Amino acid sequence: MTEHLDFDTGKVWFVGAGPGDKTLITLKGYRLLQHAQIVIYAGSLINKELLTYCQTHTECYDSAGMTLQEITDLMIESVNAGKLVVRLQTGDLSLYGSIREQGEVLSSYGIGFVSVPGVSSFLGAAAQLGVEYTVPEVSQSLIITRIEGRTPMPPKESIASFAAHQTSMAIFLSVQNISGVVKQLTSGGYPEETPVAVVYKATWDDCQIVRGTLQDIAAQVKEAGIGKTALILVGPFLGDEYHYSKLYDAGFSHEYRQA
Ligand code: SAH
């Protein structure tokens, strides 16, 4: 099949790389990597095997050691030289992706950007565990958050305040402070026996899963030596209680099926 290349080289293409497994990038992201002339990738988190989709002459730059200005200078220079520029970032761009600050600099030079979504790590982690965050009559909401680090949290978004809902939570960027997270979760309202799973490098070959409850998870995570690239998943969705979905219930009629 011959493919028509119609990626606009006047813009920067931001591509979600997916959670790790190199086949979990979208087809569009894959094609962009195949045709890119310049790739600026977030080397601390993305799977470098993704770069094998590029051509041998594609110039690949690891942004891990670059400043915002160095990144945007490179993008601007390359777009102005008529090159197809891909900015490759982990998971999906809409979560902790810092795309806005990059986009604003580009736009001040009259350059736009296009976002190509990716599979976020919270989805990769659920797939790795074979679970759903929304269990009928147990939890129907998912809170995505993080603990404060060098980036402060907005005052109304403490983990303790979210814990009051006792629903499903996926906590990013926080495993290095697992004890602090547990403290906030329990003081906020989750019972100590609430199940927790910490997923390190979901969908990678060296993925590691630690399961426990709020009572013992911190000690287990420390013992496993997990200090980064992990998600803390909390809530009764990880427990044994569940109810069948009404959607497939033989006694339940809906638009597509009569009881
Ligand atoms: N945009 C990304 C998140 C970037 S913030 C996304 O959608 O997933 C970086 C944080 O994401 C890490 O500190 C970790 O909490 C989480 N993370 C990224 N990849 C991960 C993976 N494969 N497994 C578990 N957590 C991951």
Coordinates of C-alpha atoms and ligand atoms in Angstrom, one line a residue:
M1 CA 0.0 0.0 0.0
T2 CA 1.5 3.3 -1.0
E3 CA 0.8 6.1 1.5
H4 CA 0.2 9.6 0.8
L5 CA 2.3 11.8 3.1
D6 CA 0.2 14.8 4.0
F7 CA 1.7 15.8 7.3
D8 CA 1.9 19.6 7.4
T9 CA 5.6 20.6 7.9
G10 CA 4.6 24.1 8.9
K11 CA 3.5 22.8 12.4
V12 CA 5.1 20.8 15.2
W13 CA 3.5 17.4 15.7
F14 CA 3.2 16.5 19.3
V15 CA 2.7 12.7 19.6
G16 CA 1.7 10.6 22.6
A17 CA 4.1 7.7 22.7
G18 CA 2.0 5.5 24.8
P19 CA 2.9 4.0 28.2
G20 CA 6.0 1.9 27.1
D21 CA 5.2 -1.1 24.9
K22 CA 6.4 0.1 21.6
T23 CA 3.3 -1.3 19.8
L24 CA 1.0 0.9 21.9
I25 CA 1.5 4.0 19.8
T26 CA -1.4 5.1 17.5
L27 CA -1.1 4.3 13.8
K28 CA -0.9 8.1 13.2
G29 CA 1.9 8.5 15.6
Y30 CA 3.7 5.6 14.0
R31 CA 3.4 7.1 10.6
L32 CA 4.7 10.4 11.8
L33 CA 7.8 8.7 13.3
Q34 CA 8.3 7.0 9.9
H35 CA 8.3 10.3 8.1
A36 CA 9.8 12.6 10.6
Q37 CA 13.0 14.4 9.9
I38 CA 13.5 15.7 13.4
V39 CA 12.3 13.9 16.5
I40 CA 12.6 15.5 20.0
Y41 CA 11.8 12.8 22.5
A42 CA 11.4 12.8 26.3
G43 CA 14.2 10.3 26.9
S44 CA 13.6 9.8 30.7
L45 CA 10.3 8.1 30.1
I46 CA 9.7 6.9 26.6
N47 CA 10.7 3.6 25.2
K48 CA 13.7 4.3 22.9
E49 CA 12.7 1.3 20.7
L50 CA 10.1 3.6 19.3
L51 CA 12.9 5.5 17.5
T52 CA 13.5 2.3 15.4
Y53 CA 10.3 3.4 13.5
C54 CA 12.2 6.4 12.2
Q55 CA 14.4 6.4 9.1
T56 CA 18.2 6.0 9.5
H57 CA 18.8 9.7 8.6
T58 CA 16.2 11.1 11.0
E59 CA 17.8 13.3 13.6
C60 CA 16.7 12.3 17.1
Y61 CA 17.2 14.5 20.2
D62 CA 16.7 13.6 23.8
S63 CA 15.0 16.5 25.5
A64 CA 15.9 15.2 29.0
G65 CA 19.0 17.4 29.2
M66 CA 17.5 20.4 27.3
T67 CA 15.8 23.5 28.6
L68 CA 12.4 24.7 27.3
Q69 CA 14.2 27.3 25.3
E70 CA 16.6 24.8 23.7
I71 CA 13.6 22.6 22.8
T72 CA 11.6 25.3 21.3
D73 CA 14.6 26.9 19.5
L74 CA 15.2 23.5 17.8
M75 CA 11.6 23.1 16.8
I76 CA 11.4 26.6 15.4
E77 CA 14.6 26.4 13.4
S78 CA 13.6 23.0 12.0
V79 CA 10.1 24.0 11.0
N80 CA 11.5 27.1 9.3
A81 CA 13.9 24.8 7.4
G82 CA 10.8 23.0 6.1
K83 CA 11.4 19.8 8.1
L84 CA 8.8 17.5 9.6
V85 CA 9.2 17.9 13.4
V86 CA 7.8 15.4 15.9
R87 CA 7.8 16.0 19.6
L88 CA 7.4 12.6 21.3
Q89 CA 6.2 12.5 24.9
T90 CA 5.1 9.7 27.1
G91 CA 1.6 8.4 27.5
D92 CA -1.0 11.0 26.4
L93 CA -0.1 14.6 26.0
S94 CA -3.1 15.9 28.0
L95 CA -1.8 14.6 31.4
Y96 CA 1.3 16.2 32.9
G97 CA 2.5 16.9 29.4
S98 CA 3.6 20.5 29.7
I99 CA 2.5 21.1 26.1
R100 CA 1.0 24.5 26.7
E101 CA 4.3 26.2 27.5
Q102 CA 5.9 24.7 24.4
G103 CA 2.9 25.7 22.3
E104 CA 2.9 29.3 23.5
V105 CA 6.5 29.8 22.5
L106 CA 5.8 28.3 19.1
S107 CA 2.8 30.5 18.6
S108 CA 4.8 33.6 19.4
Y109 CA 6.8 32.7 16.3
G110 CA 3.7 32.0 14.3
I111 CA 4.1 28.3 14.4
G112 CA 1.1 26.1 15.4
F113 CA 1.1 22.5 16.7
V114 CA -1.0 19.4 16.3
S115 CA -1.6 16.9 19.1
V116 CA -1.8 13.2 18.3
P117 CA -3.2 11.4 21.4
G118 CA -1.6 8.4 23.1
V119 CA -2.5 5.7 25.5
S120 CA -1.9 7.1 28.9
S121 CA -0.1 5.1 31.6
F122 CA -3.2 5.0 33.8
L123 CA -4.8 3.0 30.9
G124 CA -1.8 0.9 30.4
A125 CA -1.7 0.1 34.2
A126 CA -5.4 -0.9 34.2
A127 CA -4.8 -3.2 31.2
Q128 CA -1.7 -4.7 32.9
L129 CA -3.9 -5.6 36.0
G130 CA -6.9 -6.6 33.9
V131 CA -9.2 -4.3 35.9
E132 CA -11.8 -1.6 35.3
Y133 CA -11.8 1.6 37.3
T134 CA -15.6 1.8 37.1
V135 CA -17.2 -1.1 38.8
P136 CA -21.0 -1.0 38.8
E137 CA -22.3 0.1 42.2
V138 CA -18.8 0.2 43.7
S139 CA -17.2 3.1 42.0
Q140 CA -18.3 5.1 38.9
S141 CA -15.7 7.8 38.9
L142 CA -11.9 8.0 38.5
I143 CA -9.8 10.8 40.1
I144 CA -6.5 11.4 38.4
T145 CA -4.2 13.4 40.6
R146 CA -0.7 13.7 42.1
I147 CA 0.8 14.7 45.4
E148 CA 2.6 18.1 45.7
G149 CA 6.3 17.9 44.8
R150 CA 8.4 20.7 43.5
T151 CA 5.1 21.6 41.7
P152 CA 2.7 22.8 44.3
M153 CA -0.9 21.6 44.3
P154 CA -3.8 24.1 43.9
P155 CA -5.1 24.6 47.4
K156 CA -8.5 22.9 46.8
E157 CA -7.0 19.7 45.3
S158 CA -5.4 17.9 48.3
I159 CA -5.3 14.2 48.0
A160 CA -7.0 14.1 51.4
S161 CA -10.0 16.0 50.0
F162 CA -10.3 13.6 47.1
A163 CA -10.1 10.6 49.4
A164 CA -13.4 11.7 51.0
H165 CA -15.2 10.2 47.9
Q166 CA -13.6 6.8 48.4
T167 CA -13.8 6.1 44.7
S168 CA -11.1 5.0 42.2
M169 CA -7.9 7.0 42.1
A170 CA -4.9 6.9 39.8
I171 CA -2.0 8.9 41.4
F172 CA 0.8 10.0 39.1
L173 CA 4.3 11.4 39.9
S174 CA 4.0 10.4 43.6
V175 CA 5.5 7.0 44.3
Q176 CA 8.7 8.6 45.7
N177 CA 6.5 9.8 48.6
I178 CA 4.3 6.8 49.1
S179 CA 4.2 7.3 52.8
G180 CA 2.9 10.8 52.4
V181 CA 0.3 9.7 49.9
V182 CA -0.9 6.9 52.3
K183 CA -1.1 9.4 55.1
Q184 CA -3.3 11.8 53.1
L185 CA -5.5 9.0 51.8
T186 CA -6.2 7.6 55.2
S187 CA -6.7 11.0 56.9
G188 CA -9.0 11.9 54.1
G189 CA -11.4 9.0 54.5
Y190 CA -10.3 5.7 52.9
P191 CA -10.4 2.8 55.4
E192 CA -7.0 1.2 56.1
E193 CA -8.0 -2.0 54.4
T194 CA -8.6 -0.3 51.1
P195 CA -6.8 -2.1 48.3
V196 CA -3.8 -0.5 46.6
A197 CA -1.8 -1.5 43.6
V198 CA 1.5 0.2 42.6
V199 CA 2.4 -0.4 39.0
Y200 CA 5.9 0.3 37.9
K201 CA 6.6 0.6 34.2
A202 CA 3.2 -0.6 33.1
T203 CA 3.3 -2.4 29.7
W204 CA 7.2 -2.5 29.7
D205 CA 9.0 -5.9 29.8
D206 CA 10.3 -5.1 33.3
C207 CA 6.9 -4.1 34.7
Q208 CA 6.5 -4.7 38.4
I209 CA 3.3 -4.8 40.4
V210 CA 3.0 -4.5 44.1
R211 CA -0.3 -5.1 45.7
G212 CA -1.5 -4.5 49.2
T213 CA -3.7 -2.2 51.3
L214 CA -3.2 1.3 52.7
Q215 CA -1.8 -0.4 55.8
D216 CA 1.1 -2.2 54.2
I217 CA 1.7 -0.7 50.7
A218 CA 4.3 1.8 51.7
A219 CA 6.6 -0.7 53.3
Q220 CA 6.2 -3.1 50.3
V221 CA 7.0 -0.4 47.8
K222 CA 10.1 0.6 49.7
E223 CA 11.2 -3.0 49.9
A224 CA 10.7 -3.4 46.2
G225 CA 12.8 -0.3 45.6
I226 CA 10.3 1.5 43.4
G227 CA 10.9 5.2 43.5
K228 CA 9.8 6.4 40.1
T229 CA 7.9 5.6 36.9
A230 CA 5.0 4.2 38.8
L231 CA 1.3 4.8 39.4
I232 CA -0.4 4.4 42.7
L233 CA -3.9 3.0 42.1
V234 CA -6.3 3.0 45.0
G235 CA -9.9 2.1 45.7
P236 CA -12.4 -0.6 46.2
F237 CA -12.4 -1.3 42.4
L238 CA -9.3 -3.4 43.2
G239 CA -11.2 -5.5 45.8
D240 CA -13.5 -8.5 45.5
E241 CA -16.8 -6.7 45.6
Y242 CA -18.6 -6.1 42.3
H243 CA -22.0 -6.2 40.7
Y244 CA -22.8 -7.3 37.2
S245 CA -23.3 -4.6 34.7
K246 CA -27.0 -4.0 33.8
L247 CA -25.9 -3.7 30.1
Y248 CA -25.5 -7.5 29.8
D249 CA -28.1 -8.5 32.3
A250 CA -30.6 -10.9 30.7
G251 CA -33.5 -9.3 32.7
F252 CA -32.7 -5.7 31.6
S253 CA -34.0 -4.2 28.4
H254 CA -32.3 -1.4 26.5
E255 CA -32.3 0.2 23.1
Y256 CA -30.6 -2.8 21.4
R257 CA -32.1 -5.7 23.3
Q258 CA -35.4 -6.8 24.9
A259 CA -35.4 -8.7 28.2
Ligands
SAH1 N1 1.6 12.0 30.0 C1 1.9 10.8 30.8 C2 2.3 11.1 32.2 C3 3.5 12.0 32.3 S1 4.0 12.3 34.0 C4 0.8 9.8 30.7 O1 -0.2 10.0 30.1 O2 1.0 8.7 31.2 C5 5.1 11.0 34.4 C6 4.4 10.0 35.4 O3 3.6 9.2 34.7 C7 5.4 9.1 36.1 O4 6.0 9.7 37.2 C8 4.5 8.0 36.5 O5 3.7 8.3 37.6 C9 3.6 7.9 35.3 N2 4.0 6.9 34.3 C10 4.4 7.1 33.0 N3 4.6 6.0 32.4 C11 4.3 5.0 33.2 C12 4.3 3.6 33.1 N4 4.6 2.9 32.0 N5 3.9 2.9 34.2 C13 3.5 3.5 35.4 N6 3.5 4.8 35.5 C14 3.9 5.6 34.5

